[in-house]
PDB file of C-alpha atoms in Angstrom:
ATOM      1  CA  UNK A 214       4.966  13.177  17.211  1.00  0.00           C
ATOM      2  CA  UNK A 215       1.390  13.765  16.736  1.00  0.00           C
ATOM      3  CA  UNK A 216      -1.425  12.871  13.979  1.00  0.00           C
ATOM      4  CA  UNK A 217      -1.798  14.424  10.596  1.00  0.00           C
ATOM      5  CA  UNK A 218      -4.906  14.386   8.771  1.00  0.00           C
ATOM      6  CA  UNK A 219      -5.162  16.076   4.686  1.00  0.00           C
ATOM      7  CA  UNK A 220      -8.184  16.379   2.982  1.00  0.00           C
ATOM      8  CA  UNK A 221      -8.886  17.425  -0.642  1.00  0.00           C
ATOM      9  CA  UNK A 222     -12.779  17.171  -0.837  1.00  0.00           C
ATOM     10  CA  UNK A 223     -12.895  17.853  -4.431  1.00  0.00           C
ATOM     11  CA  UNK A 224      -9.115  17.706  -5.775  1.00  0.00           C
ATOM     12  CA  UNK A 225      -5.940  16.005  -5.442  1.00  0.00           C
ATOM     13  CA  UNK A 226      -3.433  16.127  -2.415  1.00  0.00           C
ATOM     14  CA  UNK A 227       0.026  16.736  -4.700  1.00  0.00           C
ATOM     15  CA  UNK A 228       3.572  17.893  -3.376  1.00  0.00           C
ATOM     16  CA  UNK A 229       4.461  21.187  -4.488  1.00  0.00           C
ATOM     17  CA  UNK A 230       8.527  19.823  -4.294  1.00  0.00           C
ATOM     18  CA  UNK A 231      10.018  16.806  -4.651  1.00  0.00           C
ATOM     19  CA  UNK A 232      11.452  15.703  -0.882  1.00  0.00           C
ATOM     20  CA  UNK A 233       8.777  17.365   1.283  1.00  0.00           C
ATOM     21  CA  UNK A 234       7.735  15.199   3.769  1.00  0.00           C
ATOM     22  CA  UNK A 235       4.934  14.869   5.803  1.00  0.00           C
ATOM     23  CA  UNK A 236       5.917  13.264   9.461  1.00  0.00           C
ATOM     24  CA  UNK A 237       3.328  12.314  12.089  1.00  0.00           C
ATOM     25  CA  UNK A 238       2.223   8.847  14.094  1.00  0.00           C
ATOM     26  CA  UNK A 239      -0.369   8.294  11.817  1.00  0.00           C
ATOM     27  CA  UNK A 240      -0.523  10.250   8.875  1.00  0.00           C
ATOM     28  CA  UNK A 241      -4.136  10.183   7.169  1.00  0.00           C
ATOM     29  CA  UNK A 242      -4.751  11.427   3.899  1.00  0.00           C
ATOM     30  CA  UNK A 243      -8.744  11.741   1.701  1.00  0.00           C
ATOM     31  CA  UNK A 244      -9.453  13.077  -1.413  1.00  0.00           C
ATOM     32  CA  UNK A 245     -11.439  12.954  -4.516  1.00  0.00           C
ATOM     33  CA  UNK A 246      -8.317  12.741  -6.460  1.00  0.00           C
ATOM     34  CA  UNK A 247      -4.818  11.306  -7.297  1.00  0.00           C
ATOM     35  CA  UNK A 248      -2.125  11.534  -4.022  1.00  0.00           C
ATOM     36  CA  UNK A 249       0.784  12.294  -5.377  1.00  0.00           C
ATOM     37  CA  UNK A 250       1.960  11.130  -8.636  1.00  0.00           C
ATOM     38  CA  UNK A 251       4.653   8.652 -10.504  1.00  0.00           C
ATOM     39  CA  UNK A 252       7.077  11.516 -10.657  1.00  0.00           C
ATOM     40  CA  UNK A 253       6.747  13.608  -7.173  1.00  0.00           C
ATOM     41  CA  UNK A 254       5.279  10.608  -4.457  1.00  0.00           C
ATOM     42  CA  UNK A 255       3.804  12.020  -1.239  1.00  0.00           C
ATOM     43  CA  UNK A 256       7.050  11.294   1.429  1.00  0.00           C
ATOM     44  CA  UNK A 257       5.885  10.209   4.841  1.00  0.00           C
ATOM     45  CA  UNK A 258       7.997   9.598   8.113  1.00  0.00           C
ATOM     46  CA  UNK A 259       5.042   7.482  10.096  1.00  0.00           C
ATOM     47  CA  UNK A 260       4.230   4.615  11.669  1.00  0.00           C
ATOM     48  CA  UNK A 261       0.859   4.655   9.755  1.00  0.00           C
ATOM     49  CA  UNK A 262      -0.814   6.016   7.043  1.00  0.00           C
ATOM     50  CA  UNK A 263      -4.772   5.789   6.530  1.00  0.00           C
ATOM     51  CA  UNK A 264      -5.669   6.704   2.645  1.00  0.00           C
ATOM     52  CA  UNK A 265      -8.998   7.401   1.045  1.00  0.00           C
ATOM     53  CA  UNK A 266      -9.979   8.425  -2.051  1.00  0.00           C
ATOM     54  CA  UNK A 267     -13.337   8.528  -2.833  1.00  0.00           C
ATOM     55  CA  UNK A 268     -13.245   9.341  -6.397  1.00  0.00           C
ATOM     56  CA  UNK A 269     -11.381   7.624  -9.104  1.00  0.00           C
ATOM     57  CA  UNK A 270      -7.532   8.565  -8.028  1.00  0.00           C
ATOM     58  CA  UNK A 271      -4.407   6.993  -7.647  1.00  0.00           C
ATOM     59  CA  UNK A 272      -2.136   7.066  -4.480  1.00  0.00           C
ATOM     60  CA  UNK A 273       1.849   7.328  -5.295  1.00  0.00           C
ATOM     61  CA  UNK A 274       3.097   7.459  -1.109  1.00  0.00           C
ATOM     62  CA  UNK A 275       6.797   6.592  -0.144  1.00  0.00           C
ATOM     63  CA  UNK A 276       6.705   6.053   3.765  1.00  0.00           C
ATOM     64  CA  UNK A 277      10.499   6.637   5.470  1.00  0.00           C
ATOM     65  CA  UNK A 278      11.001   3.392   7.916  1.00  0.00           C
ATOM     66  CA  UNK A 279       8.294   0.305   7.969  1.00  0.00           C
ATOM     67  CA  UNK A 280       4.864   1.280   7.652  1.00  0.00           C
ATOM     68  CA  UNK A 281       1.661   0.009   8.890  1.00  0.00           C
ATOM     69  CA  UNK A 282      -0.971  -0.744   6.510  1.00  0.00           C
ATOM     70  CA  UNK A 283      -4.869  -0.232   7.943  1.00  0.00           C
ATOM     71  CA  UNK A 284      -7.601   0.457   5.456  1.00  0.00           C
ATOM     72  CA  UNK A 285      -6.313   2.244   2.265  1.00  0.00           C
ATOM     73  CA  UNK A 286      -8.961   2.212  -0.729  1.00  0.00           C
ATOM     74  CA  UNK A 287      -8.661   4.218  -4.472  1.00  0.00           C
ATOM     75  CA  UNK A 288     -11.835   1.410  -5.902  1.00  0.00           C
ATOM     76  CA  UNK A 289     -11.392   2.731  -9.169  1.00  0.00           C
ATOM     77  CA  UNK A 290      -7.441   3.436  -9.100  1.00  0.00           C
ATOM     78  CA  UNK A 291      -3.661   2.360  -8.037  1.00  0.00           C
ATOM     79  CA  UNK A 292      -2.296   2.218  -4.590  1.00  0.00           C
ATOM     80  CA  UNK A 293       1.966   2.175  -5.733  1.00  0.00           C
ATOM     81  CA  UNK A 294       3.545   2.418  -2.268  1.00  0.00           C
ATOM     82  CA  UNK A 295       7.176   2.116  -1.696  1.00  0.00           C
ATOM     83  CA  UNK A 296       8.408   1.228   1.926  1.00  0.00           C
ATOM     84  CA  UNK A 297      11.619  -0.213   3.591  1.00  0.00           C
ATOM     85  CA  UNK A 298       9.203  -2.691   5.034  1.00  0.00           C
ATOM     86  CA  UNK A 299       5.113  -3.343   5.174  1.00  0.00           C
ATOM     87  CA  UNK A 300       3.658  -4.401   8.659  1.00  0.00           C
ATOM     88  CA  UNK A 301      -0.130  -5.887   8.838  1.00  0.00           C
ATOM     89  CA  UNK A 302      -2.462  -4.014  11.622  1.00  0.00           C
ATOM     90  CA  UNK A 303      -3.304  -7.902  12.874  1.00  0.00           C
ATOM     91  CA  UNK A 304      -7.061  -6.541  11.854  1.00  0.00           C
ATOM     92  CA  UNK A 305      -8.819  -8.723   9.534  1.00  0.00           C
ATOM     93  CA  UNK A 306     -11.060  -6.758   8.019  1.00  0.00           C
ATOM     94  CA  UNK A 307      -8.797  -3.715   7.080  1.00  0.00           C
ATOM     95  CA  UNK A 308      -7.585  -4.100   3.614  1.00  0.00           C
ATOM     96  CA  UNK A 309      -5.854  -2.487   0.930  1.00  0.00           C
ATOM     97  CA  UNK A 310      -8.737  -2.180  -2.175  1.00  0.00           C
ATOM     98  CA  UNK A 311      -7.973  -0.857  -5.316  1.00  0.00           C
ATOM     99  CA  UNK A 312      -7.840  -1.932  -9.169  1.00  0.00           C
ATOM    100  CA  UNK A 313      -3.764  -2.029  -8.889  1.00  0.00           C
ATOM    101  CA  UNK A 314      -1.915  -2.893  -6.067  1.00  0.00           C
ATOM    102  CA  UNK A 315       2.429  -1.899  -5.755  1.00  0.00           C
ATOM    103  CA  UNK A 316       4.120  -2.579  -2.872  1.00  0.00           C
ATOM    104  CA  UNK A 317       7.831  -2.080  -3.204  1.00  0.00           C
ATOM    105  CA  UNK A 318       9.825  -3.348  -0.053  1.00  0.00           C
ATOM    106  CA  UNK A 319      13.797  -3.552   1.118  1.00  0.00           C
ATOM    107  CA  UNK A 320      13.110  -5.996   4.419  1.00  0.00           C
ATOM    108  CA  UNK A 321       9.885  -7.580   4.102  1.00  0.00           C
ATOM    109  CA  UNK A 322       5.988  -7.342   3.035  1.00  0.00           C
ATOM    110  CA  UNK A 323       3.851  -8.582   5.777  1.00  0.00           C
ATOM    111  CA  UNK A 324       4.200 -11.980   8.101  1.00  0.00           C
ATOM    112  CA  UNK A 325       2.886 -14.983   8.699  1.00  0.00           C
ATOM    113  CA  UNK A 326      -1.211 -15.560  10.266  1.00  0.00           C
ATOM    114  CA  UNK A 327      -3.167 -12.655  10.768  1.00  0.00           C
ATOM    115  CA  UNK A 328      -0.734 -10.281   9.864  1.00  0.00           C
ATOM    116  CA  UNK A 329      -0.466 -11.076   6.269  1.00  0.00           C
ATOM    117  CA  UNK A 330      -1.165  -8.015   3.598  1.00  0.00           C
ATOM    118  CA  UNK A 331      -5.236  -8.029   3.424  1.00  0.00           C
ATOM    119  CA  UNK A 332      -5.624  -6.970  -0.324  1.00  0.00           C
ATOM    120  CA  UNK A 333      -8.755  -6.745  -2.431  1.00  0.00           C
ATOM    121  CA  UNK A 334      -7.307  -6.042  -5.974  1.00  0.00           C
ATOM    122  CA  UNK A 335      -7.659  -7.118 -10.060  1.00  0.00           C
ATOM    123  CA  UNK A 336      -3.778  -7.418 -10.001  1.00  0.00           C
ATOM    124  CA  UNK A 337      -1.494  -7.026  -7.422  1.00  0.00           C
ATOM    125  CA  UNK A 338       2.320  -6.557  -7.760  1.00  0.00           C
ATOM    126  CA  UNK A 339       4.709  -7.175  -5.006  1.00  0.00           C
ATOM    127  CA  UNK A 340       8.578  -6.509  -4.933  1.00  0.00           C
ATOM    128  CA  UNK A 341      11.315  -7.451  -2.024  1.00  0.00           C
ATOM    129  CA  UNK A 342      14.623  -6.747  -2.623  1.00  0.00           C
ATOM    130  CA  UNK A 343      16.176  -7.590   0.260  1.00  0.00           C
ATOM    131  CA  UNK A 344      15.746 -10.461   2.635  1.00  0.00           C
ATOM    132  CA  UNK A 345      12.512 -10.906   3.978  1.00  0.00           C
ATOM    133  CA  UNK A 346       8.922 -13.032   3.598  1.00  0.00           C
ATOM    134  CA  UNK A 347       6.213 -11.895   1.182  1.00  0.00           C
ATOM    135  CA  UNK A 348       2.575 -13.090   3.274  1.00  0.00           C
ATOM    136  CA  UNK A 349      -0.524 -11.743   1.339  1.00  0.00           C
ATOM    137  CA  UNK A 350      -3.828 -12.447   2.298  1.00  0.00           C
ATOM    138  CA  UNK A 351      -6.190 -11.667  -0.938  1.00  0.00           C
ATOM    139  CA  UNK A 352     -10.091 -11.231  -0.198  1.00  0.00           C
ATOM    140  CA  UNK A 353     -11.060 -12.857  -4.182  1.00  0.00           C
ATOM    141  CA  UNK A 354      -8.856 -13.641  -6.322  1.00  0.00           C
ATOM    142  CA  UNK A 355      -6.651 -11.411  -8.296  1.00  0.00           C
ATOM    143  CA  UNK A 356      -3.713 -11.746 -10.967  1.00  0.00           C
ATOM    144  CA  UNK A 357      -0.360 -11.184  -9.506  1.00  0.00           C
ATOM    145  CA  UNK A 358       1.138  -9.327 -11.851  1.00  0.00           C
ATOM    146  CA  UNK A 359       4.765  -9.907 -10.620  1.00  0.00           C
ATOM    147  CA  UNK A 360       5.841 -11.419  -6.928  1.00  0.00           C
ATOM    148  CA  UNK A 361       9.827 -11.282  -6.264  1.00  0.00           C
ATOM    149  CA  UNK A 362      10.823 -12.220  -2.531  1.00  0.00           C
ATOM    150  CA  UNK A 363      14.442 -11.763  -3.774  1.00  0.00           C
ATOM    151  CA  UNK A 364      15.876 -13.616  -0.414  1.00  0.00           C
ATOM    152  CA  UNK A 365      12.778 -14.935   1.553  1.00  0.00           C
ATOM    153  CA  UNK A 366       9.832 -17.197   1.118  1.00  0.00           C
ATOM    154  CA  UNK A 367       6.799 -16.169  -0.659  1.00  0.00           C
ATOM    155  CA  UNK A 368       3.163 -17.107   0.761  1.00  0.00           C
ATOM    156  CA  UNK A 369      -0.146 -16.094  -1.058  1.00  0.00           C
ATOM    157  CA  UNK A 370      -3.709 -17.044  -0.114  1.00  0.00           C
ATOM    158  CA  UNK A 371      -7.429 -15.856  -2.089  1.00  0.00           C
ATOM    159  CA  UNK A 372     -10.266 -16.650   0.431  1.00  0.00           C
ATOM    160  CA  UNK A 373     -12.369 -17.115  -2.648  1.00  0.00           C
ATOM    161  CA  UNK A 374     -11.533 -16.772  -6.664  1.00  0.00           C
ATOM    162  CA  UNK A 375      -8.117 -18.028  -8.242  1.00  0.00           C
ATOM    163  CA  UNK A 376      -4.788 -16.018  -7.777  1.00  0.00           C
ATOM    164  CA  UNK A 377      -3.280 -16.245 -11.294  1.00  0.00           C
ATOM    165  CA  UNK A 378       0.312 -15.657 -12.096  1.00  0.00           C
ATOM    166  CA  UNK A 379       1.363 -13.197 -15.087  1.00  0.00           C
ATOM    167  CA  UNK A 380      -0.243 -10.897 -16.525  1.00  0.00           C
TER     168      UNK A 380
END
């Protein structure tokens, strides 16, 4: 399968039906706007998915499989992703940066050393309900809003700043 790239330069990259889904290797998506939203998520079927938005937007994905996280920023907005797992790229300085982070796993978010889940985030909410580790690396401190590993252990690191628990 081959690469998909979307781009909304001004707007917002919406589905026009719940359950359309887009399916490449890497699947990258820009716009100004919101991608996707609570009600209709954008559906992927890839191995990775790049996101931009480079306005104030929010990103509402649900990726088919495990998914790769590489560099994924809404600044001013929420990245809510739902996965069956979430795999680090091993790369450092790719992150996931937004206001809100939600990552909603079955088997896993991230493992243990350099692929840990490299977030910079205000408050960061991370769900497992199945077995599997939760390993988040956070770039300065954040509040974490919620953290369930519902049958795993649960690891969390800030390289600077306090993580604090609650909201």
């Amino acid at each position: 399968t081959g690469n998909v790239s979307i781009t909304s330069t001004n707007g917002s990259i919406l589905p026009q039906a719940d359950g359309a889904v887009i399916t490449g290797n890497v699947v990258t998506l820009t716009a100004a706007g919101d991608v996707g939203s609570e009600d209709f998520r954008i559906q992927t079927d890839a191995n990775e998915v790049n996101l931009n938005i480079t306005g104030s937007g929010t990103l509402y994905l649900q990726n088919n499989g495990d998914l790769t996280l590489t560099d994924m920023t809404a600044a001013n907005g929420t990245i809510d992703l739902i996965a069956d797992s979430f795999v680090d790229d091993g790369i450092q300085t790719t992150v996931l940066a937004a206001d809100n982070i939600i990552l909603q796993a079955a088997s896993g978010i991230g493992a243990a050393g350099v692929f840990d889940i490299d977030t910079q985030a205000s408050n960061i909410t991370l769900n497992n309900t199945g077995a599997g580790n939760i390993f988040l690396h956070e770039a300065d401190g954040a509040t974490l809003t919620s953290i369930t590993a519902n049958d795993g252990t649960i690891s969390a690191v800030s390289d600077t700043g306090d993580l604090s628990i609650g909201t």
